[in-house]
CSV table of C-alpha atoms and ligand atoms in Angstrom, one decimal:
chain,number,residue,atom,x,y,z
A,9,MET,CA,21.8,24.3,-15.0
A,10,THR,CA,21.5,27.8,-16.3
A,11,VAL,CA,24.7,29.8,-16.5
A,12,ARG,CA,24.6,32.8,-14.2
A,13,SER,CA,26.1,36.0,-15.6
A,14,SER,CA,28.6,37.9,-13.4
A,15,LEU,CA,30.2,41.3,-13.1
A,16,THR,CA,33.5,41.3,-11.1
A,17,ILE,CA,34.7,44.7,-9.9
A,18,VAL,CA,38.4,44.7,-8.8
A,19,LEU,CA,39.3,47.7,-6.5
A,20,ALA,CA,42.8,48.7,-7.3
A,21,ALA,CA,42.9,52.4,-6.6
A,22,GLY,CA,45.2,51.9,-3.6
A,23,GLU,CA,48.3,54.1,-3.5
A,24,GLY,CA,50.5,51.5,-1.8
A,25,THR,CA,52.6,54.1,0.0
A,26,ARG,CA,53.5,51.5,2.6
A,27,MET,CA,55.4,49.6,0.0
A,28,GLN,CA,58.0,52.4,-0.1
A,29,SER,CA,58.0,52.1,-3.9
A,30,SER,CA,57.3,54.4,-6.8
A,31,MET,CA,55.5,51.5,-8.5
A,32,PRO,CA,51.7,51.2,-7.9
A,33,LYS,CA,51.1,48.5,-5.3
A,34,VAL,CA,49.1,46.1,-7.5
A,35,LEU,CA,51.9,46.0,-10.1
A,36,HIS,CA,54.4,44.4,-7.7
A,37,PRO,CA,55.2,40.8,-8.8
A,38,LEU,CA,54.3,37.7,-7.0
A,39,ALA,CA,55.6,34.4,-8.5
A,40,GLY,CA,56.5,36.4,-11.6
A,41,GLN,CA,53.1,38.0,-12.1
A,42,SER,CA,51.6,41.3,-10.8
A,43,LEU,CA,49.3,41.1,-7.8
A,44,LEU,CA,46.6,42.4,-10.1
A,45,ALA,CA,47.1,39.7,-12.7
A,46,HIS,CA,46.6,37.0,-10.0
A,47,VAL,CA,43.3,38.5,-9.1
A,48,LEU,CA,42.2,39.0,-12.7
A,49,ASP,CA,43.1,35.4,-13.4
A,50,ALA,CA,41.1,34.1,-10.5
A,51,ALA,CA,38.0,36.2,-11.4
A,52,PRO,CA,35.3,34.5,-13.5
A,53,HIS,CA,36.1,34.2,-17.3
A,54,GLY,CA,33.9,33.8,-20.3
A,55,ALA,CA,31.1,35.3,-22.3
A,56,ASP,CA,28.9,35.7,-19.3
A,57,ALA,CA,31.6,37.2,-17.1
A,58,ALA,CA,32.1,41.0,-17.3
A,59,LEU,CA,35.0,42.6,-15.5
A,60,ALA,CA,35.7,46.2,-14.4
A,61,VAL,CA,38.8,47.4,-12.6
A,62,VAL,CA,38.7,50.6,-10.6
A,63,ILE,CA,42.0,52.4,-10.7
A,64,GLY,CA,43.4,55.6,-9.3
A,65,PRO,CA,44.0,58.8,-11.4
A,66,GLN,CA,47.3,58.7,-13.3
A,67,HIS,CA,47.6,55.0,-13.1
A,68,GLU,CA,48.2,54.4,-16.8
A,69,ALA,CA,50.6,51.5,-16.0
A,70,VAL,CA,47.8,49.8,-14.0
A,71,ALA,CA,45.4,50.2,-16.9
A,72,ALA,CA,48.0,48.8,-19.3
A,73,GLU,CA,48.4,45.7,-17.1
A,74,VAL,CA,44.6,45.2,-17.0
A,75,LYS,CA,44.6,45.4,-20.8
A,76,ARG,CA,47.4,42.9,-21.1
A,77,VAL,CA,46.0,40.3,-18.8
A,78,ARG,CA,42.2,40.7,-19.5
A,79,PRO,CA,41.6,42.6,-22.7
A,80,ASP,CA,37.9,42.0,-22.0
A,81,ALA,CA,38.0,44.2,-18.9
A,82,ALA,CA,36.9,47.8,-18.6
A,83,THR,CA,38.9,50.2,-16.4
A,84,VAL,CA,37.3,53.0,-14.6
A,85,VAL,CA,39.0,55.8,-12.7
A,86,GLN,CA,38.0,56.7,-9.1
A,87,GLY,CA,38.9,60.4,-9.1
A,88,GLU,CA,38.9,60.8,-5.3
A,89,ARG,CA,39.5,58.1,-2.7
A,90,LEU,CA,36.4,58.3,-0.6
A,91,GLY,CA,36.1,54.6,0.5
A,92,THR,CA,35.4,51.2,-0.9
A,93,ALA,CA,31.7,51.8,-1.6
A,94,HIS,CA,32.6,54.9,-3.5
A,95,ALA,CA,35.2,53.0,-5.4
A,96,VAL,CA,32.6,50.3,-6.4
A,97,LEU,CA,30.2,53.1,-7.6
A,98,ALA,CA,32.9,54.3,-10.0
A,99,ALA,CA,31.8,51.2,-12.0
A,100,ARG,CA,28.1,52.2,-11.7
A,101,ASP,CA,27.4,51.9,-15.4
A,102,ALA,CA,28.6,48.3,-15.5
A,103,ILE,CA,26.6,47.5,-12.4
A,104,ALA,CA,23.5,49.1,-13.9
A,105,ARG,CA,23.6,46.6,-16.7
A,106,GLY,CA,22.5,44.1,-14.1
A,107,ALA,CA,24.4,40.8,-14.0
A,108,ASP,CA,23.1,38.0,-11.9
A,109,ASP,CA,26.1,38.1,-9.6
A,110,LEU,CA,28.1,41.1,-8.7
A,111,LEU,CA,31.5,40.2,-7.2
A,112,VAL,CA,33.8,42.7,-5.5
A,113,VAL,CA,37.4,41.9,-4.8
A,114,PHE,CA,40.5,43.9,-3.8
A,115,GLY,CA,43.5,44.1,-6.2
A,116,ASP,CA,45.9,43.5,-3.4
A,117,THR,CA,44.7,40.0,-2.3
A,118,PRO,CA,46.4,37.9,-4.9
A,119,LEU,CA,46.1,34.5,-3.3
A,120,ILE,CA,42.3,34.4,-3.9
A,121,SER,CA,41.3,31.3,-5.9
A,122,ALA,CA,38.6,30.8,-8.6
A,123,ALA,CA,37.0,28.1,-6.4
A,124,THR,CA,36.3,30.7,-3.7
A,125,PHE,CA,34.4,33.0,-6.2
A,126,GLN,CA,32.4,29.9,-7.0
A,127,ARG,CA,31.5,29.2,-3.4
A,128,LEU,CA,30.3,32.8,-2.9
A,129,ARG,CA,28.2,32.6,-6.1
A,130,ALA,CA,26.7,29.3,-4.9
A,131,ALA,CA,25.5,31.1,-1.8
A,132,LEU,CA,23.7,33.6,-4.0
A,133,GLU,CA,22.2,30.8,-6.0
A,134,GLU,CA,20.8,29.4,-2.8
A,135,GLY,CA,19.0,32.6,-2.1
A,136,ALA,CA,21.3,34.9,-0.2
A,137,SER,CA,21.4,38.6,-1.4
A,138,LEU,CA,24.9,39.1,-0.1
A,139,ALA,CA,27.7,36.6,0.6
A,140,VAL,CA,30.8,37.9,2.4
A,141,LEU,CA,34.1,36.0,2.5
A,142,GLY,CA,35.3,35.7,6.1
A,143,PHE,CA,38.4,34.2,7.7
A,144,ARG,CA,39.7,33.6,11.3
A,145,ALA,CA,42.6,36.0,11.7
A,146,ALA,CA,45.6,35.0,13.8
A,147,ASP,CA,45.7,38.7,14.6
A,148,PRO,CA,42.5,40.6,13.7
A,149,THR,CA,43.9,44.1,14.2
A,150,GLY,CA,43.0,46.4,11.3
A,151,TYR,CA,40.4,44.1,9.7
A,152,GLY,CA,36.6,44.6,9.7
A,153,ARG,CA,35.0,42.2,12.2
A,154,LEU,CA,32.1,40.0,11.2
A,155,LEU,CA,29.2,40.1,13.7
A,156,VAL,CA,27.1,37.0,13.2
A,157,LYS,CA,23.8,35.9,14.6
A,158,GLY,CA,23.4,32.2,14.0
A,159,SER,CA,24.3,31.6,10.4
A,160,ARG,CA,23.3,35.2,9.4
A,161,LEU,CA,25.7,38.1,9.1
A,162,ALA,CA,24.4,41.0,11.2
A,163,ALA,CA,27.0,43.6,10.5
A,164,ILE,CA,30.7,44.3,9.6
A,165,ARG,CA,32.4,46.6,12.1
A,166,GLU,CA,35.5,48.4,11.0
A,167,GLU,CA,38.3,48.5,13.6
A,168,GLY,CA,37.9,52.3,14.2
A,169,ASP,CA,34.2,51.9,15.0
A,170,ALA,CA,34.4,48.7,17.0
A,171,THR,CA,33.8,48.3,20.8
A,172,ALA,CA,36.4,46.5,22.8
A,173,GLU,CA,34.2,43.5,22.9
A,174,GLU,CA,33.8,43.5,19.1
A,175,ARG,CA,37.5,43.9,18.6
A,176,ALA,CA,38.0,40.6,20.3
A,177,ILE,CA,36.2,38.9,17.5
A,178,ARG,CA,38.6,36.9,15.3
A,179,LEU,CA,36.2,36.3,12.4
A,180,CYS,CA,37.1,39.0,9.9
A,181,ASN,CA,36.1,40.4,6.6
A,182,ALA,CA,38.4,39.3,3.8
A,183,GLY,CA,37.0,42.0,1.5
A,184,VAL,CA,35.6,39.8,-1.1
A,185,MET,CA,31.8,40.0,-1.5
A,186,ALA,CA,29.1,38.7,-3.8
A,187,PHE,CA,25.9,40.6,-4.3
A,188,ASP,CA,22.6,39.8,-6.0
A,189,GLY,CA,23.5,41.8,-9.1
A,190,ARG,CA,19.9,43.0,-9.7
A,191,LYS,CA,19.6,44.6,-6.3
A,192,ALA,CA,23.2,45.6,-5.7
A,193,LEU,CA,23.2,49.1,-7.2
A,194,ALA,CA,20.2,50.3,-5.1
A,195,MET,CA,21.8,48.8,-2.0
A,196,ILE,CA,25.2,50.3,-2.5
A,197,GLU,CA,23.9,53.7,-3.4
A,198,LYS,CA,22.2,53.8,0.1
A,199,ILE,CA,25.6,53.6,1.9
A,200,GLY,CA,26.4,56.7,3.8
A,201,SER,CA,29.7,58.0,5.3
A,202,SER,CA,28.8,58.4,9.0
A,203,ASN,CA,31.8,56.6,10.5
A,204,SER,CA,35.0,57.5,12.2
A,205,LYS,CA,36.9,58.0,8.9
A,206,GLY,CA,34.0,59.7,7.1
A,207,GLU,CA,34.4,57.2,4.2
A,208,TYR,CA,31.8,55.3,2.2
A,209,TYR,CA,32.3,51.8,3.6
A,210,LEU,CA,31.2,49.0,1.4
A,211,THR,CA,30.9,46.9,4.5
A,212,ASP,CA,27.9,49.0,5.6
A,213,VAL,CA,25.9,47.3,2.9
A,214,VAL,CA,25.2,44.5,5.4
A,215,GLY,CA,22.9,46.7,7.5
A,216,ILE,CA,21.1,47.7,4.4
A,217,VAL,CA,20.5,44.1,3.3
A,218,ARG,CA,19.2,43.3,6.7
A,219,ASP,CA,16.9,46.3,6.8
A,220,LEU,CA,15.4,45.1,3.5
A,221,GLY,CA,14.7,41.8,5.1
A,222,LEU,CA,17.1,40.0,2.8
A,223,GLU,CA,19.7,37.4,3.7
A,224,ALA,CA,23.5,38.1,4.2
A,225,VAL,CA,25.8,35.1,4.8
A,226,VAL,CA,29.4,34.4,5.6
A,227,ILE,CA,31.5,32.0,3.6
A,228,GLU,CA,34.7,31.1,5.4
A,229,THR,CA,38.2,30.5,4.0
A,230,SER,CA,41.7,30.2,5.3
A,231,GLU,CA,43.7,33.3,6.2
A,232,ASP,CA,46.4,32.4,3.7
A,233,GLU,CA,44.0,32.8,0.8
A,234,VAL,CA,43.0,36.3,1.7
A,235,ARG,CA,46.3,37.8,2.8
A,236,GLY,CA,46.2,41.5,1.8
A,237,ILE,CA,49.5,43.1,0.7
A,238,ASN,CA,50.3,46.5,2.1
A,239,THR,CA,54.0,46.1,2.9
A,240,LYS,CA,57.1,44.4,1.4
A,241,ALA,CA,57.1,42.0,4.3
A,242,GLN,CA,53.5,41.0,3.5
A,243,LEU,CA,54.6,40.6,-0.1
A,244,ALA,CA,57.3,38.2,0.9
A,245,GLU,CA,54.8,36.3,3.1
A,246,ALA,CA,52.4,35.9,0.2
A,247,GLU,CA,55.3,34.7,-2.0
A,248,LYS,CA,55.9,32.0,0.5
A,249,VAL,CA,52.3,30.9,0.3
A,250,MET,CA,52.2,31.1,-3.5
A,251,GLN,CA,55.5,29.2,-3.9
A,252,ALA,CA,54.2,26.4,-1.7
A,253,ARG,CA,51.1,26.1,-3.8
A,254,LEU,CA,53.1,26.1,-7.1
A,255,ARG,CA,55.5,23.5,-5.8
A,256,LYS,CA,52.7,21.3,-4.6
A,257,ALA,CA,50.9,21.6,-8.0
A,258,ALA,CA,54.1,20.8,-9.9
A,259,LEU,CA,54.8,17.7,-7.7
A,260,GLU,CA,51.2,16.6,-8.2
A,261,ALA,CA,51.6,17.0,-12.0
A,262,GLY,CA,54.6,14.7,-11.8
A,263,VAL,CA,57.6,17.0,-11.8
A,264,THR,CA,60.5,15.5,-9.9
A,265,MET,CA,62.0,17.9,-7.3
A,266,ILE,CA,64.1,16.4,-4.5
A,267,ALA,CA,64.3,19.8,-2.7
A,268,PRO,CA,61.1,21.6,-3.8
A,269,ASP,CA,61.6,24.3,-1.1
A,270,THR,CA,64.7,25.5,-2.9
A,271,VAL,CA,63.0,25.8,-6.3
A,272,TYR,CA,61.2,29.0,-7.3
A,273,LEU,CA,58.5,28.7,-9.9
A,274,ALA,CA,56.3,31.3,-11.7
A,275,ALA,CA,52.6,31.2,-11.7
A,276,ASP,CA,52.6,30.4,-15.4
A,277,THR,CA,55.4,27.8,-15.6
A,278,ARG,CA,54.3,24.9,-17.8
A,279,PHE,CA,55.7,21.4,-17.5
A,280,GLY,CA,55.5,18.3,-19.6
A,281,LYS,CA,55.8,14.8,-18.2
A,282,ASP,CA,58.8,13.4,-16.4
A,283,VAL,CA,60.5,16.8,-16.0
A,284,THR,CA,63.2,17.0,-13.3
A,285,ILE,CA,64.2,20.1,-11.5
A,286,GLU,CA,67.2,19.9,-9.3
A,287,PRO,CA,67.7,22.0,-6.1
A,288,PHE,CA,68.2,25.7,-6.3
A,289,VAL,CA,66.7,26.6,-9.6
A,290,VAL,CA,64.9,29.9,-10.2
A,291,ILE,CA,62.2,30.0,-12.9
A,292,GLY,CA,60.7,33.4,-13.9
A,293,PRO,CA,57.7,34.1,-16.0
A,294,GLY,CA,57.0,32.6,-19.4
A,295,VAL,CA,58.8,29.3,-19.1
A,296,ALA,CA,57.6,26.0,-20.7
A,297,ILE,CA,59.6,22.8,-20.0
A,298,SER,CA,58.8,19.8,-22.2
A,299,ASP,CA,58.7,16.1,-21.4
A,300,GLY,CA,61.8,14.5,-20.0
A,301,ALA,CA,63.8,17.7,-19.7
A,302,VAL,CA,66.2,18.1,-16.8
A,303,ILE,CA,67.0,21.4,-15.2
A,304,HIS,CA,70.2,21.1,-13.1
A,305,SER,CA,71.0,23.1,-10.0
A,306,PHE,CA,71.6,26.8,-9.9
A,307,SER,CA,70.0,27.6,-13.2
A,308,HIS,CA,68.0,30.8,-13.8
A,309,ILE,CA,65.4,30.7,-16.5
A,310,VAL,CA,63.0,33.4,-17.8
A,311,GLN,CA,60.7,33.5,-20.9
A,312,SER,CA,62.2,30.5,-22.5
A,313,SER,CA,61.0,27.2,-23.9
A,314,ILE,CA,62.9,24.0,-23.3
A,315,GLY,CA,62.4,21.0,-25.6
A,316,LYS,CA,61.9,17.3,-24.9
A,317,ASN,CA,64.7,15.6,-23.1
A,318,ALA,CA,66.8,18.8,-23.2
A,319,SER,CA,69.3,19.4,-20.4
A,320,VAL,CA,70.0,22.8,-18.8
A,321,GLY,CA,72.8,23.7,-16.3
A,322,PRO,CA,74.1,23.4,-13.7
A,323,TYR,CA,74.7,27.1,-13.6
A,324,ALA,CA,72.9,28.0,-16.8
A,325,ARG,CA,71.1,31.2,-17.6
A,326,LEU,CA,68.3,31.3,-20.1
A,327,ARG,CA,67.1,34.8,-20.8
A,328,PRO,CA,64.1,35.9,-22.7
A,329,GLY,CA,63.7,34.3,-26.1
A,330,ALA,CA,65.8,31.3,-25.5
A,331,SER,CA,64.3,28.3,-27.3
A,332,LEU,CA,65.9,24.9,-26.9
A,333,GLY,CA,65.0,22.1,-29.3
A,334,ASP,CA,64.5,18.5,-28.3
A,335,GLY,CA,67.6,17.0,-26.8
A,336,ALA,CA,69.6,20.2,-26.8
A,337,ARG,CA,72.2,20.6,-24.1
A,338,VAL,CA,73.1,23.8,-22.4
A,339,GLY,CA,75.8,23.3,-19.8
A,340,ASN,CA,77.5,25.2,-17.0
A,341,PHE,CA,78.1,28.9,-17.2
A,342,VAL,CA,76.3,29.3,-20.4
A,343,GLU,CA,74.0,32.2,-21.2
A,344,ILE,CA,71.4,32.0,-24.0
A,345,LYS,CA,69.4,35.1,-25.0
A,346,ALA,CA,66.9,35.5,-28.0
A,347,ALA,CA,68.4,32.4,-29.6
A,348,THR,CA,66.9,29.3,-31.1
A,349,LEU,CA,68.9,26.1,-30.6
A,350,GLU,CA,67.5,23.4,-32.9
A,351,PRO,CA,67.3,19.8,-31.7
A,352,GLY,CA,70.5,18.2,-30.6
A,353,VAL,CA,72.6,21.4,-30.3
A,354,LYS,CA,75.3,21.3,-27.6
A,355,VAL,CA,76.6,24.3,-25.8
A,356,ASN,CA,78.2,22.7,-22.9
A,357,HIS,CA,80.5,25.1,-21.3
A,358,LEU,CA,81.2,28.8,-20.7
A,359,SER,CA,79.5,30.4,-23.6
A,360,TYR,CA,77.2,33.3,-24.6
A,361,ILE,CA,74.8,32.8,-27.4
A,362,GLY,CA,72.6,35.8,-28.1
A,363,ASP,CA,70.5,36.9,-31.1
A,364,ALA,CA,71.3,33.7,-32.8
A,365,HIS,CA,69.9,30.7,-34.7
A,366,VAL,CA,71.8,27.4,-34.3
A,367,GLY,CA,71.0,24.6,-36.7
A,368,SER,CA,70.4,21.1,-35.5
A,369,ASN,CA,73.2,19.1,-33.9
A,370,ALA,CA,75.7,21.9,-34.1
A,371,ASN,CA,78.4,21.7,-31.5
A,372,ILE,CA,79.4,25.0,-29.8
A,373,GLY,CA,82.8,24.6,-28.1
A,374,ALA,CA,83.7,25.9,-24.7
A,375,GLY,CA,84.0,29.7,-24.4
A,376,THR,CA,82.3,30.5,-27.7
A,377,ILE,CA,80.9,34.0,-27.7
A,378,THR,CA,78.5,35.5,-30.2
A,379,CYS,CA,79.6,39.2,-30.3
A,380,ASN,CA,76.0,40.5,-30.9
A,381,TYR,CA,76.4,44.1,-29.8
A,382,ASP,CA,78.7,46.6,-31.4
A,383,GLY,CA,77.8,49.4,-29.0
A,384,PHE,CA,75.1,50.7,-31.3
A,385,GLY,CA,72.9,47.8,-32.4
A,386,LYS,CA,72.3,44.1,-32.0
A,387,HIS,CA,73.2,41.8,-34.8
A,388,LYS,CA,72.4,38.2,-35.6
A,389,THR,CA,74.5,35.1,-35.8
A,390,GLU,CA,73.4,32.1,-37.9
A,391,ILE,CA,75.1,28.8,-37.4
A,392,GLY,CA,74.2,26.0,-39.8
A,393,GLN,CA,73.2,22.5,-38.9
A,394,GLY,CA,76.0,20.2,-37.8
A,395,ALA,CA,78.6,23.0,-37.7
A,396,PHE,CA,81.5,22.7,-35.2
A,397,ILE,CA,82.6,25.8,-33.5
A,398,GLY,CA,86.0,25.3,-31.9
A,399,THR,CA,86.5,26.5,-28.3
A,400,ASN,CA,87.2,30.1,-27.5
A,401,SER,CA,85.8,31.4,-30.8
A,402,SER,CA,84.3,34.8,-31.2
A,403,LEU,CA,81.6,35.1,-33.8
A,404,VAL,CA,81.3,38.8,-34.7
A,405,ALA,CA,77.7,39.4,-35.8
A,406,PRO,CA,76.2,39.8,-38.3
A,407,VAL,CA,77.8,36.6,-39.5
A,408,LYS,CA,76.7,33.2,-41.0
A,409,ILE,CA,78.4,30.0,-40.4
A,410,GLY,CA,77.4,27.4,-43.1
A,411,SER,CA,76.1,23.9,-42.3
A,412,ARG,CA,78.8,21.4,-41.3
A,413,ALA,CA,81.5,24.2,-41.3
A,414,TYR,CA,84.3,23.9,-38.8
A,415,ILE,CA,85.8,26.8,-36.9
A,416,GLY,CA,89.3,26.4,-35.6
A,417,SER,CA,89.7,27.1,-31.9
A,418,GLY,CA,90.5,30.6,-30.9
A,419,SER,CA,89.2,32.1,-34.1
A,420,VAL,CA,87.7,35.6,-34.4
A,421,ILE,CA,85.2,35.1,-37.2
A,422,THR,CA,84.1,38.4,-38.9
A,423,ARG,CA,83.2,37.1,-42.4
A,424,ASP,CA,80.6,34.4,-43.4
A,425,VAL,CA,81.9,30.9,-43.6
A,426,PRO,CA,80.6,28.6,-46.4
A,427,GLU,CA,79.1,25.2,-45.9
A,428,ASP,CA,81.6,22.5,-45.2
A,429,ALA,CA,84.5,25.0,-45.0
A,430,LEU,CA,87.2,25.1,-42.4
A,431,ALA,CA,87.8,28.6,-41.0
A,432,LEU,CA,90.9,29.4,-39.1
A,433,GLU,CA,91.7,32.9,-37.9
A,434,ARG,CA,94.8,33.0,-35.8
A,435,SER,CA,98.5,33.5,-36.4
A,436,GLU,CA,100.6,30.4,-37.2
A,437,GLN,CA,102.3,28.6,-34.4
A,438,THR,CA,106.1,28.7,-34.2
A,439,ASN,CA,108.2,26.2,-32.0
A,440,ARG,CA,111.7,27.3,-31.0
A,441,GLU,CA,113.7,24.1,-30.1
A,442,GLY,CA,115.3,24.5,-26.6
A,443,GLY,CA,113.8,27.9,-26.2
A,444,ALA,CA,112.2,27.2,-22.9
A,445,LYS,CA,115.4,25.8,-21.5
A,446,ARG,CA,117.4,28.9,-22.6
A,447,TYR,CA,114.8,31.2,-21.1
A,448,ARG,CA,115.0,29.4,-17.7
A,449,GLU,CA,118.8,29.6,-17.7
A,450,MET,CA,118.7,33.3,-18.4
A,451,LYS,CA,116.3,33.9,-15.5
A,452,THR,CA,118.2,31.8,-13.0
A,453,ARG,CA,121.9,32.8,-13.9
A,454,GLY,CA,123.9,33.4,-10.7
A,455,LYS,CA,121.0,32.4,-8.4
A,456,PRO,CA,121.0,29.3,-6.1
A,457,PRO,CA,118.7,26.5,-7.4
A,458,LYS,CA,115.2,26.8,-5.9
A,459,ALA,CA,114.0,24.0,-3.6
A,460,GLY,CA,111.2,21.8,-5.1
B,526,UD1,C1,38.9,46.7,4.0
B,526,UD1,C2,37.5,46.4,4.6
B,526,UD1,C3,37.7,45.6,5.9
B,526,UD1,C4,38.4,44.3,5.6
B,526,UD1,C5,39.7,44.6,4.9
B,526,UD1,C6,40.3,43.3,4.3
B,526,UD1,C7,36.1,48.3,4.1
B,526,UD1,C8,35.5,49.5,4.6
B,526,UD1,N1,36.9,47.7,4.9
B,526,UD1,O1,39.6,47.5,5.0
B,526,UD1,O2,36.4,45.3,6.4
B,526,UD1,O3,38.6,43.5,6.7
B,526,UD1,O4,39.6,45.5,3.8
B,526,UD1,O5,41.6,43.5,3.8
B,526,UD1,O6,35.8,47.9,3.0
B,526,UD1,N2,40.0,51.3,-2.4
B,526,UD1,C9,39.7,52.0,-3.5
B,526,UD1,N3,39.2,53.3,-3.3
B,526,UD1,C10,38.9,53.8,-2.1
B,526,UD1,C11,39.2,53.0,-0.9
B,526,UD1,C12,39.8,51.7,-1.1
B,526,UD1,O7,40.0,51.6,-4.6
B,526,UD1,O8,38.4,54.9,-2.0
B,526,UD1,C13,40.6,49.9,-2.6
B,526,UD1,C14,42.0,49.9,-2.1
B,526,UD1,O9,42.9,50.0,-3.2
B,526,UD1,C15,42.1,48.4,-1.6
B,526,UD1,C16,40.7,48.1,-1.2
B,526,UD1,O10,39.9,49.0,-1.8
B,526,UD1,O11,42.5,47.6,-2.6
B,526,UD1,C17,40.5,48.1,0.4
B,526,UD1,O12,40.8,49.4,0.9
B,526,UD1,P1,41.6,49.6,2.2
B,526,UD1,O13,41.6,51.1,2.5
B,526,UD1,O14,42.9,48.9,2.1
B,526,UD1,O15,40.6,48.9,3.2
B,526,UD1,P2,41.0,48.3,4.6
B,526,UD1,O16,41.0,49.4,5.7
B,526,UD1,O17,42.1,47.4,4.5
B,527,CA,CA1,43.7,46.9,2.9
């Protein structure tokens, strides 16, 4: 089979004003990734797959996101918003290079899958000049309706131009189209703007294809896959669909979750074998969980890696840069940030470990805090392997605790501690014999004894 070359054009010039946000619409996150990143990930990849993203003027943040996710993509600016066909032509130079398949997709339909692009391309391979992705809408209001004759697509009618009869049609245009890439430019350039909005509608290409005696077909998919995001409510709906997909995939990959509906995953979460995630866990972007690790309830994890057979939580927080070695244990009410815990480290209760390196098998007692910030800069704490940090210790960074050193409970450590040393930093204890009794007598003199 010969490999067909493709050009995918992603239209992302939308303002997204209905999101009530100062952030461009396509940068809103869904399962920890921007809407745009989802679309860019689903679009064809590889040496034969070119990509162009059409953005609005002053959308530097969108351009930066494109560069981050798909450094191979070109961004082109649509100076004026004159319609979807006009937006596609902003990428005219790329189209003129003539790929076998030209794919057009909107930046705000993040649930689209790579398999669907393949289905549209297969229709081109079978001889169609245009393949349009369609779906049966529960409520078709606002969508372009697909007018079909037999298996052929006759026209796409936008809501504003549709007759009452046409508006009753539930088969709608999802907005994703695949064109014969050699003919696409000539066809799209013929599109005019004689409709109720005076815009250049990409959907009008159907009539042009038909006038040329070429074939236009509809490929159907589920409504869930083509949900467009215009509002925060639709964003939440899409998140629901995406989370259901991610949970299903995780379960199929062998992750144990007894209450998957309460677990939030990110699109890029990676799991080893025999991972267990207890109820009510939130996982943000950039998390890798290795074989046999257990994430206990109510933990919140972002940009972290968790070693084999490690244990996290309940109620643990792993912030960006937390790296847990094999068999490490991070217990309840522990926060880890930008810190490496080598294998076998235990931080079981009520601690903050930030900007630190902790050697293998070190034991960090309850309530230990790395004082990493002095109000001006962040400083590093190094804890050697096998060190024992007594409970309620403050380690004032920058500071180094040697291997196998022992820190007495309640110490405030400001100077480096050598290997195998015992460091104590607290005043000596004094016991006054009978002192408690005398104190009680002083407080109760002349008062009747209390009941109980
Ligand atoms: C469009 C389709 C409609 C389809 C629906 C599916 C057209 C004419 N209509 O309608 O048939 O059912 O999507 O969601 O194509 N954009 C630009 N520049 C422009 C105009 C639009 O980049 O000048 C981008 C937008 O950012 C958006 C996409 O194109 O991502 C669709 O534009 P929008 O105005 O939302 O089209 P709809 O009216 O939703
Ligand atoms: Ca839209």
